[in-house]
Amino acid sequence: MPRFDDPTAPRGPIGDHIWPFLAAIATSSNDAIVGKDRTGKVTYWNAAAERLFGYPASEIIGQSIRRIIPPHRIVEEMSILDRVGQGEHLAHFETERITKDGRTIPVSLTLSPILGHDQTVIGISDIARDLSETQHFNGVLQQREALLSTILDSNPDGLVVIDESGMIEFFSRAAERMFGYGAAEVIGRNVSMLMPEPYATAHDGYLRRYRDTGQRRIIGIGRVVAGRRKDGTTFPMDLQIGEANVPGKRCFTGFVRDLTDREDRDRRLAELQAELMHVARLSELGQMASALAHEVNQPLTAVANYLRGMRRLLDDNSHPLLRQGLEKVAEQAERARGIVGSLRRLVKKEEHPRTAEDLEALVIETAALVLAGKNRRVALSLDIASDAQIAFVDRVQVQQVLLNLMRNAIEAMERSPEQRLKVSAQAIGERIEIAVTDTGPGLSDAVRARLFQPFVTTKAEGLGVGLSICRTIVEAHDGQLTVASEAGKGTTFLFSVPVNPPAPAFDLPT
């Protein structure tokens, strides 16, 4: 590039105006602009080049460009001179240069040939941009990305990020290990692939409802749900959902903890099971004590009376040992009656607090407990009406009823070719009617007539108190537990729970 006061610069009506304009641009540019001839001798050096390389123009013009070329870049510079000297343009060519104080700095070069009047290459223009800050920023960014990646990879909890439509955008290493998929297999696909039914079908509806209404029913709330691995097996997991807003889009983060083989799983499931079974144990003991007192007291009384009658038939002086033995047996029969009565008095019903509960969440959590970790072929479907979302119940007791009915339904379908379990709920007046339906073999009329009686069971190892307890719980909620069954087609258990708390009782003035 000729110097701007060079006599070879273009002149004439156009050149006289254009050339000073171009000179002003080059002088004020923030990029270093260097002109050199085809041998590498510096012919132009603007103010930005002075600041970048440390050489004033008066010191560098006329000198070889090699003064700022690192020794290991000399061959590269010779190649550049040759290529651009033949008319080639090079853009964003990253290399290194040496400053006057000896520092090696990264630069990005744009190199163009300078043409003479006869269109032959008479020099080369270098536009150099310092990459030090850019590389420093990129280095810091890479370090942060590496740190974040390391943190995510070392976190035992899986992280899944989805967009508003449910498509997976990020899948951590822990998530890969947990679900058995590689990130490349799931990114760009719907997150429902990681869920068993009925969660998979219902998931997009949850997203749409959130987008349409803004109701944050799942954001920031931990819940136990079921996940589906690549091999089709299901497992219980603790799911925490968050929302993130990035420029131009909104996404959702799901932190997933596998509860299958961890102490947290054992503790969490144990807590849930303990809550569910606590009422069951108390109710079961009460039912057993009541049934035992009713069924056993009369035979024990009869035994005691017969024994005393037999003792009186004996002469006072005959068979003293036999009389003594009969008296001891009668005493033990009375003692047995006392034990049964004490057991019945020991177990007393307690009032449990009732609260407004999300019925759908209650059913989903119960289903996760019933199905998690079991290699079953059961297809579960939920149909919770929009007006049947909230019920005013004792959460633990109603979950115990659902757990018992769903578990019974699954066991009843073990040999059925089609195993479908449906849980539905609809509002009827001030109550919600819940139905648990299976496709098992159904119940005979004889079994159905005695089904809710204590100690009546269709299982070889069952105690026959589960449904009796369920009926007691439902009746405590002012409802009824009923059953409808058709041989060969399945069974449906129906019960209802209140929507609102009971009205307070007021004493009438006297």
PDB file of C-alpha atoms in Angstrom, residues 66-338:
ATOM      1  CA  ARG A  66       9.929  -9.661  10.125  1.00  0.00           C
ATOM      2  CA  ARG A  67      10.658  -7.369  13.052  1.00  0.00           C
ATOM      3  CA  ILE A  68       7.213  -8.245  14.435  1.00  0.00           C
ATOM      4  CA  ILE A  69       7.129 -11.874  13.213  1.00  0.00           C
ATOM      5  CA  PRO A  70       7.987 -14.637  15.763  1.00  0.00           C
ATOM      6  CA  PRO A  71      10.814 -16.881  14.494  1.00  0.00           C
ATOM      7  CA  HIS A  72       8.513 -19.912  14.269  1.00  0.00           C
ATOM      8  CA  ARG A  73       6.151 -17.874  12.058  1.00  0.00           C
ATOM      9  CA  ILE A  74       8.734 -16.771   9.438  1.00  0.00           C
ATOM     10  CA  VAL A  75       7.902 -19.583   7.010  1.00  0.00           C
ATOM     11  CA  GLU A  76       4.214 -18.795   7.444  1.00  0.00           C
ATOM     12  CA  GLU A  77       4.840 -15.125   6.620  1.00  0.00           C
ATOM     13  CA  MET A  78       6.793 -16.039   3.485  1.00  0.00           C
ATOM     14  CA  SER A  79       3.842 -18.172   2.366  1.00  0.00           C
ATOM     15  CA  ILE A  80       1.467 -15.259   3.000  1.00  0.00           C
ATOM     16  CA  LEU A  81       3.611 -12.902   0.920  1.00  0.00           C
ATOM     17  CA  ASP A  82       3.627 -15.414  -1.909  1.00  0.00           C
ATOM     18  CA  ARG A  83      -0.120 -16.159  -1.825  1.00  0.00           C
ATOM     19  CA  VAL A  84      -1.323 -12.577  -1.511  1.00  0.00           C
ATOM     20  CA  GLY A  85       1.357 -11.467  -3.982  1.00  0.00           C
ATOM     21  CA  GLN A  86      -0.450 -13.660  -6.513  1.00  0.00           C
ATOM     22  CA  GLY A  87      -3.728 -11.841  -5.863  1.00  0.00           C
ATOM     23  CA  GLU A  88      -5.284 -14.049  -3.139  1.00  0.00           C
ATOM     24  CA  HIS A  89      -7.309 -12.543  -0.279  1.00  0.00           C
ATOM     25  CA  LEU A  90      -6.995 -13.994   3.241  1.00  0.00           C
ATOM     26  CA  ALA A  91      -9.643 -13.178   5.849  1.00  0.00           C
ATOM     27  CA  HIS A  92      -9.622 -13.870   9.602  1.00  0.00           C
ATOM     28  CA  PHE A  93      -6.224 -15.519   9.474  1.00  0.00           C
ATOM     29  CA  GLU A  94      -5.209 -16.165  13.092  1.00  0.00           C
ATOM     30  CA  THR A  95      -1.515 -16.022  13.916  1.00  0.00           C
ATOM     31  CA  GLU A  96       0.950 -14.338  16.299  1.00  0.00           C
ATOM     32  CA  ARG A  97       3.025 -11.168  16.347  1.00  0.00           C
ATOM     33  CA  ILE A  98       5.785  -9.748  18.584  1.00  0.00           C
ATOM     34  CA  THR A  99       5.483  -6.300  20.181  1.00  0.00           C
ATOM     35  CA  LYS A 100       8.369  -3.932  20.730  1.00  0.00           C
ATOM     36  CA  ASP A 101       8.594  -4.937  24.403  1.00  0.00           C
ATOM     37  CA  GLY A 102       8.939  -8.624  23.439  1.00  0.00           C
ATOM     38  CA  ARG A 103       5.416  -9.873  24.141  1.00  0.00           C
ATOM     39  CA  THR A 104       3.864 -12.415  21.781  1.00  0.00           C
ATOM     40  CA  ILE A 105       0.240 -11.537  21.079  1.00  0.00           C
ATOM     41  CA  PRO A 106      -2.486 -13.385  19.138  1.00  0.00           C
ATOM     42  CA  VAL A 107      -3.899 -11.476  16.163  1.00  0.00           C
ATOM     43  CA  SER A 108      -6.463 -11.979  13.427  1.00  0.00           C
ATOM     44  CA  LEU A 109      -5.300 -10.767  10.000  1.00  0.00           C
ATOM     45  CA  THR A 110      -7.191  -9.772   6.902  1.00  0.00           C
ATOM     46  CA  LEU A 111      -4.710  -9.580   4.011  1.00  0.00           C
ATOM     47  CA  SER A 112      -5.428  -8.057   0.617  1.00  0.00           C
ATOM     48  CA  PRO A 113      -3.286  -7.322  -2.437  1.00  0.00           C
ATOM     49  CA  ILE A 114      -2.635  -3.671  -3.391  1.00  0.00           C
ATOM     50  CA  LEU A 115      -2.935  -3.174  -7.117  1.00  0.00           C
ATOM     51  CA  GLY A 116      -1.079  -0.628  -9.227  1.00  0.00           C
ATOM     52  CA  HIS A 117      -2.432   1.295 -12.249  1.00  0.00           C
ATOM     53  CA  ASP A 118      -1.746  -1.689 -14.455  1.00  0.00           C
ATOM     54  CA  GLN A 119      -3.640  -3.992 -12.023  1.00  0.00           C
ATOM     55  CA  THR A 120      -0.469  -5.780 -10.967  1.00  0.00           C
ATOM     56  CA  VAL A 121       0.166  -6.482  -7.275  1.00  0.00           C
ATOM     57  CA  ILE A 122       2.521  -3.850  -5.907  1.00  0.00           C
ATOM     58  CA  GLY A 123       2.018  -4.483  -2.187  1.00  0.00           C
ATOM     59  CA  ILE A 124       0.016  -6.103   0.583  1.00  0.00           C
ATOM     60  CA  SER A 125      -2.415  -4.590   3.100  1.00  0.00           C
ATOM     61  CA  ASP A 126      -2.570  -6.150   6.589  1.00  0.00           C
ATOM     62  CA  ILE A 127      -5.495  -5.343   8.875  1.00  0.00           C
ATOM     63  CA  ALA A 128      -4.633  -6.767  12.298  1.00  0.00           C
ATOM     64  CA  ARG A 129      -6.965  -7.152  15.275  1.00  0.00           C
ATOM     65  CA  ASP A 130      -5.700  -8.015  18.749  1.00  0.00           C
ATOM     66  CA  LEU A 131      -7.223 -11.306  19.969  1.00  0.00           C
ATOM     67  CA  SER A 132      -5.767 -11.143  23.476  1.00  0.00           C
ATOM     68  CA  GLU A 133      -8.994 -10.075  25.152  1.00  0.00           C
ATOM     69  CA  THR A 134     -11.075 -12.362  22.958  1.00  0.00           C
ATOM     70  CA  GLN A 135      -8.879 -15.349  23.731  1.00  0.00           C
ATOM     71  CA  HIS A 136      -8.845 -14.446  27.407  1.00  0.00           C
ATOM     72  CA  PHE A 137     -12.628 -14.204  27.391  1.00  0.00           C
ATOM     73  CA  ASN A 138     -12.901 -17.473  25.468  1.00  0.00           C
ATOM     74  CA  GLY A 139     -10.506 -19.098  27.899  1.00  0.00           C
ATOM     75  CA  VAL A 140     -12.521 -17.920  30.888  1.00  0.00           C
ATOM     76  CA  LEU A 141     -15.703 -19.060  29.153  1.00  0.00           C
ATOM     77  CA  GLN A 142     -14.187 -22.460  28.390  1.00  0.00           C
ATOM     78  CA  GLN A 143     -13.034 -22.786  31.997  1.00  0.00           C
ATOM     79  CA  ARG A 144     -16.509 -21.966  33.234  1.00  0.00           C
ATOM     80  CA  GLU A 145     -18.072 -24.395  30.788  1.00  0.00           C
ATOM     81  CA  ALA A 146     -15.571 -27.068  31.827  1.00  0.00           C
ATOM     82  CA  LEU A 147     -16.291 -26.371  35.506  1.00  0.00           C
ATOM     83  CA  LEU A 148     -20.040 -26.495  34.935  1.00  0.00           C
ATOM     84  CA  SER A 149     -19.675 -29.675  32.903  1.00  0.00           C
ATOM     85  CA  THR A 150     -17.547 -31.241  35.646  1.00  0.00           C
ATOM     86  CA  ILE A 151     -20.070 -30.265  38.311  1.00  0.00           C
ATOM     87  CA  LEU A 152     -22.966 -31.667  36.302  1.00  0.00           C
ATOM     88  CA  ASP A 153     -21.046 -34.848  35.459  1.00  0.00           C
ATOM     89  CA  SER A 154     -20.076 -35.416  39.099  1.00  0.00           C
ATOM     90  CA  ASN A 155     -23.583 -34.736  40.397  1.00  0.00           C
ATOM     91  CA  PRO A 156     -25.346 -38.035  41.144  1.00  0.00           C
ATOM     92  CA  ASP A 157     -28.664 -36.373  40.330  1.00  0.00           C
ATOM     93  CA  GLY A 158     -29.648 -36.303  36.673  1.00  0.00           C
ATOM     94  CA  LEU A 159     -30.479 -33.023  34.918  1.00  0.00           C
ATOM     95  CA  VAL A 160     -32.875 -32.858  31.988  1.00  0.00           C
ATOM     96  CA  VAL A 161     -33.670 -29.514  30.326  1.00  0.00           C
ATOM     97  CA  ILE A 162     -36.686 -29.174  28.018  1.00  0.00           C
ATOM     98  CA  ASP A 163     -38.213 -26.326  26.028  1.00  0.00           C
ATOM     99  CA  GLU A 164     -41.817 -25.142  26.222  1.00  0.00           C
ATOM    100  CA  SER A 165     -42.974 -27.868  23.862  1.00  0.00           C
ATOM    101  CA  GLY A 166     -41.370 -30.634  25.935  1.00  0.00           C
ATOM    102  CA  MET A 167     -38.392 -31.271  23.636  1.00  0.00           C
ATOM    103  CA  ILE A 168     -35.171 -32.262  25.398  1.00  0.00           C
ATOM    104  CA  GLU A 169     -32.339 -29.724  25.025  1.00  0.00           C
ATOM    105  CA  PHE A 170     -29.841 -31.010  27.608  1.00  0.00           C
ATOM    106  CA  PHE A 171     -29.233 -34.445  29.117  1.00  0.00           C
ATOM    107  CA  SER A 172     -26.514 -34.809  31.762  1.00  0.00           C
ATOM    108  CA  ARG A 173     -24.161 -37.752  32.218  1.00  0.00           C
ATOM    109  CA  ALA A 174     -26.018 -38.779  35.381  1.00  0.00           C
ATOM    110  CA  ALA A 175     -29.270 -38.770  33.402  1.00  0.00           C
ATOM    111  CA  GLU A 176     -27.590 -40.987  30.788  1.00  0.00           C
ATOM    112  CA  ARG A 177     -26.621 -43.492  33.474  1.00  0.00           C
ATOM    113  CA  MET A 178     -30.037 -43.296  35.109  1.00  0.00           C
ATOM    114  CA  PHE A 179     -32.202 -43.800  32.015  1.00  0.00           C
ATOM    115  CA  GLY A 180     -29.781 -45.815  29.864  1.00  0.00           C
ATOM    116  CA  TYR A 181     -29.954 -43.397  26.915  1.00  0.00           C
ATOM    117  CA  GLY A 182     -27.062 -41.432  25.447  1.00  0.00           C
ATOM    118  CA  ALA A 183     -27.600 -37.679  25.155  1.00  0.00           C
ATOM    119  CA  ALA A 184     -27.570 -37.918  21.351  1.00  0.00           C
ATOM    120  CA  GLU A 185     -30.461 -40.395  21.514  1.00  0.00           C
ATOM    121  CA  VAL A 186     -32.810 -38.084  23.412  1.00  0.00           C
ATOM    122  CA  ILE A 187     -31.902 -34.483  22.532  1.00  0.00           C
ATOM    123  CA  GLY A 188     -34.558 -33.097  20.213  1.00  0.00           C
ATOM    124  CA  ARG A 189     -37.134 -35.703  21.283  1.00  0.00           C
ATOM    125  CA  ASN A 190     -40.111 -35.328  23.635  1.00  0.00           C
ATOM    126  CA  VAL A 191     -39.338 -35.879  27.306  1.00  0.00           C
ATOM    127  CA  SER A 192     -42.374 -38.168  27.566  1.00  0.00           C
ATOM    128  CA  MET A 193     -40.117 -40.953  26.253  1.00  0.00           C
ATOM    129  CA  LEU A 194     -38.650 -41.077  29.768  1.00  0.00           C
ATOM    130  CA  MET A 195     -42.046 -41.696  31.399  1.00  0.00           C
ATOM    131  CA  PRO A 196     -44.298 -44.739  31.661  1.00  0.00           C
ATOM    132  CA  GLU A 197     -48.002 -44.437  31.032  1.00  0.00           C
ATOM    133  CA  PRO A 198     -50.131 -42.591  32.017  1.00  0.00           C
ATOM    134  CA  TYR A 199     -47.553 -39.871  32.744  1.00  0.00           C
ATOM    135  CA  ALA A 200     -46.228 -39.901  29.163  1.00  0.00           C
ATOM    136  CA  THR A 201     -49.617 -39.165  27.613  1.00  0.00           C
ATOM    137  CA  ALA A 202     -50.557 -36.555  30.210  1.00  0.00           C
ATOM    138  CA  HIS A 203     -47.254 -34.641  30.232  1.00  0.00           C
ATOM    139  CA  ASP A 204     -47.805 -32.410  27.189  1.00  0.00           C
ATOM    140  CA  GLY A 205     -51.207 -31.491  28.610  1.00  0.00           C
ATOM    141  CA  TYR A 206     -49.517 -30.259  31.792  1.00  0.00           C
ATOM    142  CA  LEU A 207     -47.194 -28.058  29.727  1.00  0.00           C
ATOM    143  CA  ARG A 208     -50.073 -26.647  27.673  1.00  0.00           C
ATOM    144  CA  ARG A 209     -52.085 -25.913  30.784  1.00  0.00           C
ATOM    145  CA  TYR A 210     -49.130 -24.114  32.330  1.00  0.00           C
ATOM    146  CA  ARG A 211     -48.526 -22.053  29.174  1.00  0.00           C
ATOM    147  CA  ASP A 212     -52.217 -21.166  28.899  1.00  0.00           C
ATOM    148  CA  THR A 213     -52.993 -20.473  32.553  1.00  0.00           C
ATOM    149  CA  GLY A 214     -49.654 -19.808  34.224  1.00  0.00           C
ATOM    150  CA  GLN A 215     -50.672 -22.053  37.120  1.00  0.00           C
ATOM    151  CA  ARG A 216     -47.433 -23.216  38.727  1.00  0.00           C
ATOM    152  CA  ARG A 217     -48.767 -26.564  39.919  1.00  0.00           C
ATOM    153  CA  ILE A 218     -45.508 -28.446  39.418  1.00  0.00           C
ATOM    154  CA  ILE A 219     -42.805 -25.731  39.498  1.00  0.00           C
ATOM    155  CA  GLY A 220     -40.595 -25.894  42.578  1.00  0.00           C
ATOM    156  CA  ILE A 221     -42.429 -28.890  44.046  1.00  0.00           C
ATOM    157  CA  GLY A 222     -40.677 -32.176  44.768  1.00  0.00           C
ATOM    158  CA  ARG A 223     -42.636 -35.309  44.030  1.00  0.00           C
ATOM    159  CA  VAL A 224     -42.077 -39.041  43.763  1.00  0.00           C
ATOM    160  CA  VAL A 225     -42.917 -40.279  40.268  1.00  0.00           C
ATOM    161  CA  ALA A 226     -42.011 -43.225  38.051  1.00  0.00           C
ATOM    162  CA  GLY A 227     -39.351 -43.044  35.326  1.00  0.00           C
ATOM    163  CA  ARG A 228     -38.925 -45.324  32.312  1.00  0.00           C
ATOM    164  CA  ARG A 229     -35.518 -46.653  31.299  1.00  0.00           C
ATOM    165  CA  LYS A 230     -34.411 -47.467  27.757  1.00  0.00           C
ATOM    166  CA  ASP A 231     -34.992 -51.172  28.425  1.00  0.00           C
ATOM    167  CA  GLY A 232     -38.617 -50.479  29.371  1.00  0.00           C
ATOM    168  CA  THR A 233     -38.294 -51.059  33.114  1.00  0.00           C
ATOM    169  CA  THR A 234     -39.659 -48.466  35.525  1.00  0.00           C
ATOM    170  CA  PHE A 235     -38.082 -47.035  38.663  1.00  0.00           C
ATOM    171  CA  PRO A 236     -39.109 -44.607  41.420  1.00  0.00           C
ATOM    172  CA  MET A 237     -37.504 -41.189  41.275  1.00  0.00           C
ATOM    173  CA  ASP A 238     -37.664 -37.896  43.116  1.00  0.00           C
ATOM    174  CA  LEU A 239     -38.360 -35.094  40.606  1.00  0.00           C
ATOM    175  CA  GLN A 240     -37.702 -31.386  41.219  1.00  0.00           C
ATOM    176  CA  ILE A 241     -38.880 -29.081  38.413  1.00  0.00           C
ATOM    177  CA  GLY A 242     -37.632 -25.529  37.898  1.00  0.00           C
ATOM    178  CA  GLU A 243     -38.196 -22.824  35.326  1.00  0.00           C
ATOM    179  CA  ALA A 244     -35.456 -20.848  33.558  1.00  0.00           C
ATOM    180  CA  ASN A 245     -35.850 -17.847  31.288  1.00  0.00           C
ATOM    181  CA  VAL A 246     -33.092 -17.207  28.770  1.00  0.00           C
ATOM    182  CA  PRO A 247     -33.164 -14.478  26.106  1.00  0.00           C
ATOM    183  CA  GLY A 248     -35.942 -15.240  23.673  1.00  0.00           C
ATOM    184  CA  LYS A 249     -37.178 -18.475  25.236  1.00  0.00           C
ATOM    185  CA  ARG A 250     -38.324 -20.267  28.352  1.00  0.00           C
ATOM    186  CA  CYS A 251     -37.202 -23.693  29.416  1.00  0.00           C
ATOM    187  CA  PHE A 252     -37.782 -26.103  32.282  1.00  0.00           C
ATOM    188  CA  THR A 253     -35.171 -27.969  34.311  1.00  0.00           C
ATOM    189  CA  GLY A 254     -35.821 -31.325  35.877  1.00  0.00           C
ATOM    190  CA  PHE A 255     -33.466 -32.597  38.596  1.00  0.00           C
ATOM    191  CA  VAL A 256     -33.985 -36.332  38.970  1.00  0.00           C
ATOM    192  CA  ARG A 257     -32.831 -38.538  41.841  1.00  0.00           C
ATOM    193  CA  ASP A 258     -33.065 -42.304  41.404  1.00  0.00           C
ATOM    194  CA  LEU A 259     -34.657 -43.793  44.508  1.00  0.00           C
ATOM    195  CA  THR A 260     -33.991 -47.408  43.542  1.00  0.00           C
ATOM    196  CA  ASP A 261     -30.572 -48.102  45.077  1.00  0.00           C
ATOM    197  CA  ARG A 262     -29.966 -45.200  47.440  1.00  0.00           C
ATOM    198  CA  GLU A 263     -30.375 -44.458  51.082  1.00  0.00           C
ATOM    199  CA  ASP A 264     -32.534 -41.472  50.175  1.00  0.00           C
ATOM    200  CA  ARG A 265     -34.847 -43.842  48.299  1.00  0.00           C
ATOM    201  CA  ASP A 266     -35.112 -46.123  51.281  1.00  0.00           C
ATOM    202  CA  ARG A 267     -35.756 -43.263  53.673  1.00  0.00           C
ATOM    203  CA  ARG A 268     -38.271 -41.488  51.431  1.00  0.00           C
ATOM    204  CA  LEU A 269     -40.204 -44.608  50.514  1.00  0.00           C
ATOM    205  CA  ALA A 270     -40.039 -45.810  54.106  1.00  0.00           C
ATOM    206  CA  GLU A 271     -41.526 -42.511  55.263  1.00  0.00           C
ATOM    207  CA  LEU A 272     -44.310 -42.743  52.713  1.00  0.00           C
ATOM    208  CA  GLN A 273     -44.969 -46.384  53.467  1.00  0.00           C
ATOM    209  CA  ALA A 274     -44.872 -45.688  57.202  1.00  0.00           C
ATOM    210  CA  GLU A 275     -47.437 -42.917  56.810  1.00  0.00           C
ATOM    211  CA  LEU A 276     -49.656 -45.127  54.700  1.00  0.00           C
ATOM    212  CA  MET A 277     -49.350 -48.178  56.917  1.00  0.00           C
ATOM    213  CA  HIS A 278     -49.624 -46.377  60.275  1.00  0.00           C
ATOM    214  CA  VAL A 279     -53.363 -45.939  59.996  1.00  0.00           C
ATOM    215  CA  ALA A 280     -53.638 -49.383  58.427  1.00  0.00           C
ATOM    216  CA  ARG A 281     -51.951 -51.012  61.411  1.00  0.00           C
ATOM    217  CA  LEU A 282     -54.122 -49.214  63.912  1.00  0.00           C
ATOM    218  CA  SER A 283     -57.281 -49.879  61.938  1.00  0.00           C
ATOM    219  CA  GLU A 284     -56.261 -53.488  61.305  1.00  0.00           C
ATOM    220  CA  LEU A 285     -55.634 -54.073  64.984  1.00  0.00           C
ATOM    221  CA  GLY A 286     -58.972 -52.501  65.800  1.00  0.00           C
ATOM    222  CA  GLN A 287     -60.755 -54.620  63.212  1.00  0.00           C
ATOM    223  CA  MET A 288     -58.988 -57.780  64.344  1.00  0.00           C
ATOM    224  CA  ALA A 289     -59.671 -57.052  68.015  1.00  0.00           C
ATOM    225  CA  SER A 290     -63.320 -56.317  67.319  1.00  0.00           C
ATOM    226  CA  ALA A 291     -63.709 -59.415  65.145  1.00  0.00           C
ATOM    227  CA  LEU A 292     -61.858 -61.606  67.636  1.00  0.00           C
ATOM    228  CA  ALA A 293     -63.932 -60.311  70.515  1.00  0.00           C
ATOM    229  CA  HIS A 294     -67.109 -60.955  68.574  1.00  0.00           C
ATOM    230  CA  GLU A 295     -66.151 -64.330  67.095  1.00  0.00           C
ATOM    231  CA  VAL A 296     -64.131 -65.780  69.973  1.00  0.00           C
ATOM    232  CA  ASN A 297     -65.846 -64.454  73.094  1.00  0.00           C
ATOM    233  CA  GLN A 298     -68.953 -66.592  72.725  1.00  0.00           C
ATOM    234  CA  PRO A 299     -67.055 -69.884  72.176  1.00  0.00           C
ATOM    235  CA  LEU A 300     -64.755 -69.066  75.086  1.00  0.00           C
ATOM    236  CA  THR A 301     -67.746 -68.321  77.321  1.00  0.00           C
ATOM    237  CA  ALA A 302     -69.356 -71.590  76.284  1.00  0.00           C
ATOM    238  CA  VAL A 303     -66.142 -73.494  76.987  1.00  0.00           C
ATOM    239  CA  ALA A 304     -65.877 -71.954  80.455  1.00  0.00           C
ATOM    240  CA  ASN A 305     -69.515 -72.722  81.234  1.00  0.00           C
ATOM    241  CA  TYR A 306     -69.230 -76.326  80.031  1.00  0.00           C
ATOM    242  CA  LEU A 307     -66.126 -76.853  82.124  1.00  0.00           C
ATOM    243  CA  ARG A 308     -67.761 -75.519  85.268  1.00  0.00           C
ATOM    244  CA  GLY A 309     -70.838 -77.627  84.576  1.00  0.00           C
ATOM    245  CA  MET A 310     -68.681 -80.731  84.205  1.00  0.00           C
ATOM    246  CA  ARG A 311     -66.926 -79.901  87.471  1.00  0.00           C
ATOM    247  CA  ARG A 312     -70.255 -79.653  89.297  1.00  0.00           C
ATOM    248  CA  LEU A 313     -71.302 -83.073  87.943  1.00  0.00           C
ATOM    249  CA  LEU A 314     -68.406 -84.639  89.790  1.00  0.00           C
ATOM    250  CA  ASP A 315     -68.737 -85.531  93.466  1.00  0.00           C
ATOM    251  CA  ASP A 316     -66.821 -83.339  95.828  1.00  0.00           C
ATOM    252  CA  ASN A 317     -64.759 -86.305  96.943  1.00  0.00           C
ATOM    253  CA  SER A 318     -64.306 -88.062  93.624  1.00  0.00           C
ATOM    254  CA  HIS A 319     -61.593 -87.399  91.129  1.00  0.00           C
ATOM    255  CA  PRO A 320     -60.012 -84.385  92.888  1.00  0.00           C
ATOM    256  CA  LEU A 321     -57.289 -84.035  90.274  1.00  0.00           C
ATOM    257  CA  LEU A 322     -59.841 -84.010  87.468  1.00  0.00           C
ATOM    258  CA  ARG A 323     -61.919 -81.370  89.276  1.00  0.00           C
ATOM    259  CA  GLN A 324     -58.802 -79.269  89.795  1.00  0.00           C
ATOM    260  CA  GLY A 325     -57.810 -79.619  86.148  1.00  0.00           C
ATOM    261  CA  LEU A 326     -61.261 -78.628  84.914  1.00  0.00           C
ATOM    262  CA  GLU A 327     -61.167 -75.548  87.140  1.00  0.00           C
ATOM    263  CA  LYS A 328     -57.766 -74.543  85.746  1.00  0.00           C
ATOM    264  CA  VAL A 329     -58.983 -74.952  82.175  1.00  0.00           C
ATOM    265  CA  ALA A 330     -62.041 -72.800  82.929  1.00  0.00           C
ATOM    266  CA  GLU A 331     -59.784 -70.111  84.432  1.00  0.00           C
ATOM    267  CA  GLN A 332     -57.626 -70.060  81.301  1.00  0.00           C
ATOM    268  CA  ALA A 333     -60.710 -69.729  79.084  1.00  0.00           C
ATOM    269  CA  GLU A 334     -61.790 -66.705  81.126  1.00  0.00           C
ATOM    270  CA  ARG A 335     -58.261 -65.341  80.860  1.00  0.00           C
ATOM    271  CA  ALA A 336     -58.388 -65.669  77.060  1.00  0.00           C
ATOM    272  CA  ARG A 337     -61.640 -63.688  77.057  1.00  0.00           C
ATOM    273  CA  GLY A 338     -59.925 -61.001  79.101  1.00  0.00           C
TER     274      GLY A 338
END
